[in-house]
Amino acid sequence: MAERSTAAVDVADNSGDDPLTAKAGKAATDGVAEEEKTAEKTAEATENKAVERQSGEQPSLTTPELHSGHKLARRYRLEECVTRLDGFSSWRAVDEKLRRAVGVHLLPADHPRARSVLAAARSAALLGDPRFVQVLDAVEENDLVYVVHEWLPDSVELTALLAAGPLEPHDAYQLVSQVSQAMAAAHREGLSHLRLTPSAVLRSSTGQYRIRGLAVNAALRGITAERPQRTDTEAIGALLYAALTQRWPYENDAHGLSGLPKGVGLLPPDQVRAGVHRGLSEIAMRALANDGATASRQEPPCTTPDELARAVSTMPRVKPPEPEFAAPPEYQRTTYQQGTYGRPQPHPASTQPVVVPPPPLQSRTGRALKWTVSALLIAALGLGSWQIADRLLGPKETPKTPEATPTIVTDEKPAPPKPIPIKSARDFDPLGGGSEKPQAIPKAYDGDPSTYWYTDNYYSARFGNLKTGVGMVLDLGKAQKISSVDLSFLGDTSVELRTAPADAESEPTMPNEYITRASKTGSNVTLKPIAPVTTRYVLIWLTELPANDGNFRGKLTEIKILG
């Protein structure tokens, strides 16, 4: 059940009416073909389908009859059917080539929405944004259309989180911040979701929210919208409303949540449940402001995900709750602190007889041992006296004066550090979209301080809470010993110096594979390791960006490595 609830794409969520502005298109059908029981009926059905195609009639929406163990493209082995609905089915499968779990949508090639599903899947795959569950393949083969996507068994649906109760204000803030920024990026590329429900949002173990079914969920169901940006913005507002109140912001129950009382309209979250964060309540109302609903303080409504993301970024950041510590055990007072120290203690009624030891060395063996030790001491004293007298009365020798060795004074000083040339460099963004202005990389070490490499624009100094950093990897050509790195920025920037292990044969691909050597904040910084480090690959890792025209962007003008 855990795997099914955290599948990469869940298109089977039918609980409640869809309150969003998107409406599902109705596919005309002539009826579902009865299950063939004999080979003769199968052949007859095949002929009838060919006649229907030639006559232009609408083909029947029959879900492909596949079974567990069936293989697609001799690679994807179907394991469990998760959904069978409206002419398509969704499966949990195994990619036998890469040995990982995947999800698969299947529908007949003559399905009326097959073309749109293929187009939506291929467009979503080109986005390549890690905040979305990735489409891995979209293929038409053997009268079948199938879409392969990621399967995330370790993530938890927002539906399951809300079943346990409303989210903490910090978690709700992260939800609306991350989802609105992700959807803003998708709409900039011309993609919309149109079915952004609690089952379409997953939270990983690290607190990162990921969105599944971008464009594909709507295409599978034939959902369209005249104003897709407004539709997705209202859906994000509904998610935030549910996260704050554990109620669905419409009269009908949906997604395992109770709706609002009928006839009272859209109430602000802080009037539905006590203790709701006021700022987040107003953000939810601004996103839901539609068909007569208004924000609680008359701010303008947010009609696009980008407007919503900007509104969230301007509000004070919601801090995470303070960790709770267990109370220490009750302090145990010692005997001294209780005032019993020095008092006579009660003795037991019965006493044991005290055994008196015999006087030491009174036996025959003891007396012999005493005389032996005395004789040894006398002999030692005599030998020592003779040696002292021999030294005092013996002939004196004139000590030879050792010849003085001339001291050679040199004026040599340690060689000054020398610049190490940079053979090549590339942008490093493994926690984001994978690319960060690669065309401007050479400007960071061209010797011209008027040119620079720059990052993308972000809504906050910490990359809009999308990732922990971004940077640039420098290749020195071979392993060399470096003593410091000088960096020049436009604006105060927080930066870390990281290096690959000395024996690294290839460039590491993740930040934690580099070793942090130094860190500093400023516009002109010198990063010095505790001791010179031998490495070939150097990572300049930016962790906090300066302000730039209302947003935040890093600009690196010059790099100088000294060895």
mmCIF file of C-alpha atoms in Angstrom, residues 200-479:
data_model
loop_
_atom_site.group_PDB
_atom_site.id
_atom_site.type_symbol
_atom_site.label_atom_id
_atom_site.label_comp_id
_atom_site.label_asym_id
_atom_site.label_seq_id
_atom_site.Cartn_x
_atom_site.Cartn_y
_atom_site.Cartn_z
ATOM 1 C CA ALA A 200 -0.148 15.077 -7.306
ATOM 2 C CA VAL A 201 2.271 16.489 -4.699
ATOM 3 C CA LEU A 202 4.905 14.330 -2.985
ATOM 4 C CA ARG A 203 7.235 15.166 -0.098
ATOM 5 C CA SER A 204 10.606 13.421 0.079
ATOM 6 C CA SER A 205 12.449 12.465 3.257
ATOM 7 C CA THR A 206 14.559 15.650 2.918
ATOM 8 C CA GLY A 207 11.483 17.919 2.872
ATOM 9 C CA GLN A 208 11.636 18.588 -0.878
ATOM 10 C CA TYR A 209 8.232 18.736 -2.605
ATOM 11 C CA ARG A 210 7.903 17.199 -6.083
ATOM 12 C CA ILE A 211 5.001 17.471 -8.518
ATOM 13 C CA ARG A 212 3.885 14.529 -10.619
ATOM 14 C CA GLY A 213 1.757 14.325 -13.733
ATOM 15 C CA LEU A 214 2.756 17.663 -15.304
ATOM 16 C CA ALA A 215 0.698 17.963 -18.529
ATOM 17 C CA VAL A 216 0.276 14.145 -18.676
ATOM 18 C CA ASN A 217 -2.517 13.783 -16.077
ATOM 19 C CA ALA A 218 -4.642 16.362 -17.888
ATOM 20 C CA ALA A 219 -3.962 14.806 -21.295
ATOM 21 C CA LEU A 220 -4.964 11.340 -20.066
ATOM 22 C CA ARG A 221 -8.314 12.715 -18.908
ATOM 23 C CA GLY A 222 -8.865 15.203 -21.710
ATOM 24 C CA ILE A 223 -8.790 18.199 -19.333
ATOM 25 C CA THR A 224 -8.401 21.660 -20.856
ATOM 26 C CA ALA A 225 -8.670 25.221 -19.531
ATOM 27 C CA GLU A 226 -9.120 28.640 -21.097
ATOM 28 C CA ARG A 227 -6.816 30.218 -18.463
ATOM 29 C CA PRO A 228 -4.329 27.501 -17.480
ATOM 30 C CA GLN A 229 -2.182 29.806 -15.314
ATOM 31 C CA ARG A 230 -5.230 30.890 -13.282
ATOM 32 C CA THR A 231 -6.319 27.253 -12.962
ATOM 33 C CA ASP A 232 -2.960 26.127 -11.566
ATOM 34 C CA THR A 233 -2.716 29.172 -9.264
ATOM 35 C CA GLU A 234 -6.135 28.452 -7.774
ATOM 36 C CA ALA A 235 -5.109 24.802 -7.319
ATOM 37 C CA ILE A 236 -1.990 25.858 -5.380
ATOM 38 C CA GLY A 237 -4.187 28.075 -3.186
ATOM 39 C CA ALA A 238 -6.458 25.091 -2.512
ATOM 40 C CA LEU A 239 -3.438 22.978 -1.514
ATOM 41 C CA LEU A 240 -2.266 25.682 0.923
ATOM 42 C CA TYR A 241 -5.808 26.068 2.325
ATOM 43 C CA ALA A 242 -6.009 22.318 2.941
ATOM 44 C CA ALA A 243 -2.528 22.265 4.510
ATOM 45 C CA LEU A 244 -3.542 25.000 6.993
ATOM 46 C CA THR A 245 -7.036 23.778 7.911
ATOM 47 C CA GLN A 246 -7.311 20.098 6.879
ATOM 48 C CA ARG A 247 -10.460 21.178 4.960
ATOM 49 C CA TRP A 248 -11.128 21.404 1.232
ATOM 50 C CA PRO A 249 -11.970 25.050 0.326
ATOM 51 C CA TYR A 250 -15.219 24.143 -1.468
ATOM 52 C CA GLU A 251 -18.587 22.812 -0.377
ATOM 53 C CA ASN A 252 -18.079 19.271 -1.677
ATOM 54 C CA ASP A 253 -15.838 16.755 0.097
ATOM 55 C CA ALA A 254 -12.794 15.748 -1.958
ATOM 56 C CA HIS A 255 -9.411 14.039 -1.677
ATOM 57 C CA GLY A 256 -10.247 12.573 1.732
ATOM 58 C CA LEU A 257 -10.992 16.046 3.171
ATOM 59 C CA SER A 258 -14.262 17.554 4.394
ATOM 60 C CA GLY A 259 -15.601 20.546 2.484
ATOM 61 C CA LEU A 260 -16.736 23.853 3.927
ATOM 62 C CA PRO A 261 -20.244 24.328 5.344
ATOM 63 C CA LYS A 262 -22.752 24.980 2.591
ATOM 64 C CA GLY A 263 -24.107 28.455 2.081
ATOM 65 C CA VAL A 264 -21.360 30.362 3.945
ATOM 66 C CA GLY A 265 -18.978 30.932 1.039
ATOM 67 C CA LEU A 266 -15.194 30.809 1.137
ATOM 68 C CA LEU A 267 -14.042 31.491 4.700
ATOM 69 C CA PRO A 268 -10.431 32.570 5.409
ATOM 70 C CA PRO A 269 -8.347 29.741 6.905
ATOM 71 C CA ASP A 270 -7.824 31.610 10.192
ATOM 72 C CA GLN A 271 -11.630 31.646 10.641
ATOM 73 C CA VAL A 272 -11.933 27.923 9.981
ATOM 74 C CA ARG A 273 -9.255 26.788 12.434
ATOM 75 C CA ALA A 274 -7.689 28.561 15.401
ATOM 76 C CA GLY A 275 -3.949 29.231 15.423
ATOM 77 C CA VAL A 276 -3.502 29.444 11.639
ATOM 78 C CA HIS A 277 -0.572 31.607 10.499
ATOM 79 C CA ARG A 278 -2.057 34.969 9.449
ATOM 80 C CA GLY A 279 0.335 35.615 6.570
ATOM 81 C CA LEU A 280 -0.182 32.170 5.022
ATOM 82 C CA SER A 281 -3.955 32.553 5.447
ATOM 83 C CA GLU A 282 -3.875 35.753 3.389
ATOM 84 C CA ILE A 283 -1.691 34.114 0.711
ATOM 85 C CA ALA A 284 -4.230 31.278 0.368
ATOM 86 C CA MET A 285 -7.108 33.738 -0.028
ATOM 87 C CA ARG A 286 -5.220 35.750 -2.650
ATOM 88 C CA ALA A 287 -4.627 32.590 -4.696
ATOM 89 C CA LEU A 288 -8.246 31.467 -4.289
ATOM 90 C CA ALA A 289 -9.692 34.921 -5.090
ATOM 91 C CA ASN A 290 -12.024 33.914 -7.891
ATOM 92 C CA ASP A 291 -15.757 34.073 -8.646
ATOM 93 C CA GLY A 292 -16.425 36.645 -5.942
ATOM 94 C CA ALA A 293 -13.895 35.487 -3.311
ATOM 95 C CA THR A 294 -11.627 38.251 -1.956
ATOM 96 C CA ALA A 295 -8.474 38.430 0.114
ATOM 97 C CA SER A 296 -8.844 39.134 3.830
ATOM 98 C CA ARG A 297 -6.967 42.434 3.634
ATOM 99 C CA GLN A 298 -7.961 43.543 0.135
ATOM 100 C CA GLU A 299 -4.605 42.752 -1.500
ATOM 101 C CA PRO A 300 -4.845 42.105 -5.251
ATOM 102 C CA PRO A 301 -5.460 38.461 -6.151
ATOM 103 C CA CYS A 302 -2.634 36.309 -7.539
ATOM 104 C CA THR A 303 -3.637 35.116 -11.005
ATOM 105 C CA THR A 304 -0.414 33.361 -12.090
ATOM 106 C CA PRO A 305 2.039 31.046 -10.301
ATOM 107 C CA ASP A 306 4.765 33.663 -10.800
ATOM 108 C CA GLU A 307 2.696 36.332 -8.988
ATOM 109 C CA LEU A 308 2.002 33.856 -6.197
ATOM 110 C CA ALA A 309 5.699 32.962 -5.857
ATOM 111 C CA ARG A 310 6.580 36.654 -5.608
ATOM 112 C CA ALA A 311 3.912 37.219 -2.958
ATOM 113 C CA VAL A 312 5.295 34.327 -0.884
ATOM 114 C CA SER A 313 8.879 35.578 -1.213
ATOM 115 C CA THR A 314 7.957 39.051 0.102
ATOM 116 C CA MET A 315 6.323 37.796 3.298
ATOM 117 C CA PRO A 316 8.495 37.200 6.409
ATOM 118 C CA ARG A 317 10.037 33.757 6.340
ATOM 119 C CA VAL A 318 8.307 31.237 8.606
ATOM 120 C CA LYS A 319 10.846 29.639 10.902
ATOM 121 C CA PRO A 320 10.780 25.902 11.696
ATOM 122 C CA PRO A 321 9.526 24.922 15.169
ATOM 123 C CA GLU A 322 12.054 24.741 17.967
ATOM 124 C CA PRO A 323 13.184 21.163 18.725
ATOM 125 C CA GLU A 324 11.702 19.668 21.860
ATOM 126 C CA PHE A 325 14.088 18.152 24.391
ATOM 127 C CA ALA A 326 13.134 15.514 26.933
ATOM 128 C CA ALA A 327 13.073 16.661 30.567
ATOM 129 C CA PRO A 328 16.162 15.507 32.533
ATOM 130 C CA PRO A 329 15.639 12.894 35.250
ATOM 131 C CA GLU A 330 15.034 14.113 38.794
ATOM 132 C CA TYR A 331 18.262 15.063 40.554
ATOM 133 C CA GLN A 332 19.394 12.553 43.183
ATOM 134 C CA ARG A 333 20.801 14.161 46.323
ATOM 135 C CA THR A 334 23.990 12.638 47.708
ATOM 136 C CA THR A 335 24.485 11.534 51.298
ATOM 137 C CA TYR A 336 26.547 14.659 51.999
ATOM 138 C CA GLN A 337 23.827 16.982 50.597
ATOM 139 C CA GLN A 338 21.164 15.225 52.628
ATOM 140 C CA GLY A 339 23.069 16.120 55.847
ATOM 141 C CA THR A 340 24.043 12.614 56.937
ATOM 142 C CA TYR A 341 27.742 13.043 56.227
ATOM 143 C CA GLY A 342 29.795 12.692 59.473
ATOM 144 C CA ARG A 343 26.934 11.249 61.491
ATOM 145 C CA PRO A 344 27.526 7.908 63.201
ATOM 146 C CA GLN A 345 25.961 5.164 61.173
ATOM 147 C CA PRO A 346 24.023 2.376 62.895
ATOM 148 C CA HIS A 347 26.011 -0.827 63.273
ATOM 149 C CA PRO A 348 24.579 -4.290 62.911
ATOM 150 C CA ALA A 349 23.760 -6.127 66.089
ATOM 151 C CA SER A 350 26.179 -8.978 65.418
ATOM 152 C CA THR A 351 29.914 -8.137 65.191
ATOM 153 C CA GLN A 352 32.609 -10.172 63.475
ATOM 154 C CA PRO A 353 35.834 -10.952 65.428
ATOM 155 C CA VAL A 354 38.801 -8.870 64.269
ATOM 156 C CA VAL A 355 41.764 -10.954 63.122
ATOM 157 C CA VAL A 356 45.097 -9.399 64.255
ATOM 158 C CA PRO A 357 47.891 -9.983 61.708
ATOM 159 C CA PRO A 358 51.227 -11.279 63.029
ATOM 160 C CA PRO A 359 54.183 -8.833 63.386
ATOM 161 C CA PRO A 360 56.064 -8.489 60.069
ATOM 162 C CA LEU A 361 59.352 -10.396 59.438
ATOM 163 C CA GLN A 362 59.261 -12.241 62.751
ATOM 164 C CA SER A 363 59.607 -15.660 61.195
ATOM 165 C CA ARG A 364 62.870 -17.431 60.314
ATOM 166 C CA THR A 365 62.494 -16.595 56.633
ATOM 167 C CA GLY A 366 61.837 -12.944 57.451
ATOM 168 C CA ARG A 367 65.000 -12.614 59.506
ATOM 169 C CA ALA A 368 67.122 -14.128 56.699
ATOM 170 C CA LEU A 369 65.605 -11.698 54.217
ATOM 171 C CA LYS A 370 66.488 -8.732 56.498
ATOM 172 C CA TRP A 371 70.178 -9.733 56.717
ATOM 173 C CA THR A 372 70.393 -10.272 52.941
ATOM 174 C CA VAL A 373 69.016 -6.827 52.143
ATOM 175 C CA SER A 374 71.341 -5.180 54.708
ATOM 176 C CA ALA A 375 74.422 -6.847 53.171
ATOM 177 C CA LEU A 376 73.476 -5.680 49.672
ATOM 178 C CA LEU A 377 73.062 -2.084 50.860
ATOM 179 C CA ILE A 378 76.483 -2.088 52.573
ATOM 180 C CA ALA A 379 78.168 -3.432 49.421
ATOM 181 C CA ALA A 380 76.510 -0.788 47.248
ATOM 182 C CA LEU A 381 77.633 2.021 49.561
ATOM 183 C CA GLY A 382 81.223 0.775 49.528
ATOM 184 C CA LEU A 383 81.390 0.522 45.737
ATOM 185 C CA GLY A 384 79.983 4.020 45.356
ATOM 186 C CA SER A 385 82.498 5.522 47.791
ATOM 187 C CA TRP A 386 85.441 3.927 45.921
ATOM 188 C CA GLN A 387 84.331 5.345 42.560
ATOM 189 C CA ILE A 388 83.946 8.864 43.995
ATOM 190 C CA ALA A 389 87.430 8.766 45.563
ATOM 191 C CA ASP A 390 89.016 7.489 42.324
ATOM 192 C CA ARG A 391 87.593 10.442 40.368
ATOM 193 C CA LEU A 392 88.634 13.047 42.930
ATOM 194 C CA LEU A 393 92.237 11.790 43.395
ATOM 195 C CA GLY A 394 93.045 10.634 39.847
ATOM 196 C CA PRO A 395 95.152 12.685 37.264
ATOM 197 C CA LYS A 396 93.333 15.546 35.596
ATOM 198 C CA GLU A 397 93.114 15.676 31.808
ATOM 199 C CA THR A 398 93.179 18.989 29.958
ATOM 200 C CA PRO A 399 90.053 19.115 27.815
ATOM 201 C CA LYS A 400 90.584 19.845 24.166
ATOM 202 C CA THR A 401 88.937 22.939 22.790
ATOM 203 C CA PRO A 402 86.769 21.926 19.830
ATOM 204 C CA GLU A 403 87.443 23.797 16.636
ATOM 205 C CA ALA A 404 84.725 26.304 15.822
ATOM 206 C CA THR A 405 82.832 25.448 12.672
ATOM 207 C CA PRO A 406 82.124 28.552 10.602
ATOM 208 C CA THR A 407 78.392 29.259 10.277
ATOM 209 C CA ILE A 408 77.228 29.973 6.753
ATOM 210 C CA VAL A 409 74.590 32.691 6.706
ATOM 211 C CA THR A 410 72.318 32.733 3.677
ATOM 212 C CA ASP A 411 69.699 35.226 2.635
ATOM 213 C CA GLU A 412 67.394 32.578 1.087
ATOM 214 C CA LYS A 413 63.620 33.076 1.681
ATOM 215 C CA PRO A 414 60.741 30.694 0.895
ATOM 216 C CA ALA A 415 59.645 30.996 -2.698
ATOM 217 C CA PRO A 416 56.512 33.135 -3.146
ATOM 218 C CA PRO A 417 53.322 31.312 -4.274
ATOM 219 C CA LYS A 418 52.929 31.046 -8.022
ATOM 220 C CA PRO A 419 49.676 31.290 -10.004
ATOM 221 C CA ILE A 420 48.326 27.973 -11.268
ATOM 222 C CA PRO A 421 46.697 28.163 -14.720
ATOM 223 C CA ILE A 422 43.132 26.889 -15.135
ATOM 224 C CA LYS A 423 42.928 24.414 -18.023
ATOM 225 C CA SER A 424 39.115 24.381 -18.252
ATOM 226 C CA ALA A 425 35.989 25.081 -16.218
ATOM 227 C CA ARG A 426 32.282 24.306 -16.290
ATOM 228 C CA ASP A 427 29.133 25.293 -14.421
ATOM 229 C CA PHE A 428 28.079 22.957 -11.565
ATOM 230 C CA ASP A 429 24.348 22.698 -10.702
ATOM 231 C CA PRO A 430 23.558 19.059 -9.745
ATOM 232 C CA LEU A 431 20.882 20.093 -7.214
ATOM 233 C CA GLY A 432 18.943 22.245 -9.703
ATOM 234 C CA GLY A 433 18.295 22.159 -13.424
ATOM 235 C CA GLY A 434 21.806 20.905 -14.222
ATOM 236 C CA SER A 435 22.966 24.094 -15.970
ATOM 237 C CA GLU A 436 23.808 27.599 -14.698
ATOM 238 C CA LYS A 437 24.846 30.054 -17.462
ATOM 239 C CA PRO A 438 27.603 27.884 -19.029
ATOM 240 C CA GLN A 439 28.229 30.409 -21.829
ATOM 241 C CA ALA A 440 29.625 32.922 -19.306
ATOM 242 C CA ILE A 441 32.051 30.543 -17.521
ATOM 243 C CA PRO A 442 35.264 31.697 -19.350
ATOM 244 C CA LYS A 443 34.657 35.288 -18.215
ATOM 245 C CA ALA A 444 35.410 34.300 -14.588
ATOM 246 C CA TYR A 445 39.118 33.702 -15.283
ATOM 247 C CA ASP A 446 39.904 35.744 -18.396
ATOM 248 C CA GLY A 447 41.913 38.360 -16.469
ATOM 249 C CA ASP A 448 39.371 41.098 -17.217
ATOM 250 C CA PRO A 449 37.609 42.329 -14.014
ATOM 251 C CA SER A 450 34.885 44.014 -16.092
ATOM 252 C CA THR A 451 33.506 40.636 -17.264
ATOM 253 C CA TYR A 452 31.936 38.002 -15.041
ATOM 254 C CA TRP A 453 30.113 34.695 -14.786
ATOM 255 C CA TYR A 454 26.646 35.034 -13.262
ATOM 256 C CA THR A 455 23.954 32.745 -11.838
ATOM 257 C CA ASP A 456 20.216 32.660 -12.529
ATOM 258 C CA ASN A 457 17.958 35.154 -10.735
ATOM 259 C CA TYR A 458 16.375 33.790 -7.529
ATOM 260 C CA TYR A 459 13.646 35.046 -5.217
ATOM 261 C CA SER A 460 15.872 34.859 -2.107
ATOM 262 C CA ALA A 461 19.559 34.886 -1.186
ATOM 263 C CA ARG A 462 19.438 31.125 -0.569
ATOM 264 C CA PHE A 463 18.304 30.240 -4.094
ATOM 265 C CA GLY A 464 14.596 30.549 -3.318
ATOM 266 C CA ASN A 465 14.882 27.462 -1.040
ATOM 267 C CA LEU A 466 15.217 25.316 -4.174
ATOM 268 C CA LYS A 467 18.735 24.070 -3.431
ATOM 269 C CA THR A 468 21.683 24.646 -1.103
ATOM 270 C CA GLY A 469 24.111 26.075 -3.626
ATOM 271 C CA VAL A 470 25.497 26.351 -7.138
ATOM 272 C CA GLY A 471 29.016 26.792 -8.418
ATOM 273 C CA MET A 472 31.823 26.178 -10.876
ATOM 274 C CA VAL A 473 34.316 23.286 -11.225
ATOM 275 C CA LEU A 474 37.899 24.226 -12.260
ATOM 276 C CA ASP A 475 40.135 21.617 -13.942
ATOM 277 C CA LEU A 476 43.874 22.235 -13.354
ATOM 278 C CA GLY A 477 44.897 19.611 -15.912
ATOM 279 C CA LYS A 478 46.696 17.473 -13.326
ATOM 280 C CA ALA A 479 46.921 17.131 -9.552
#
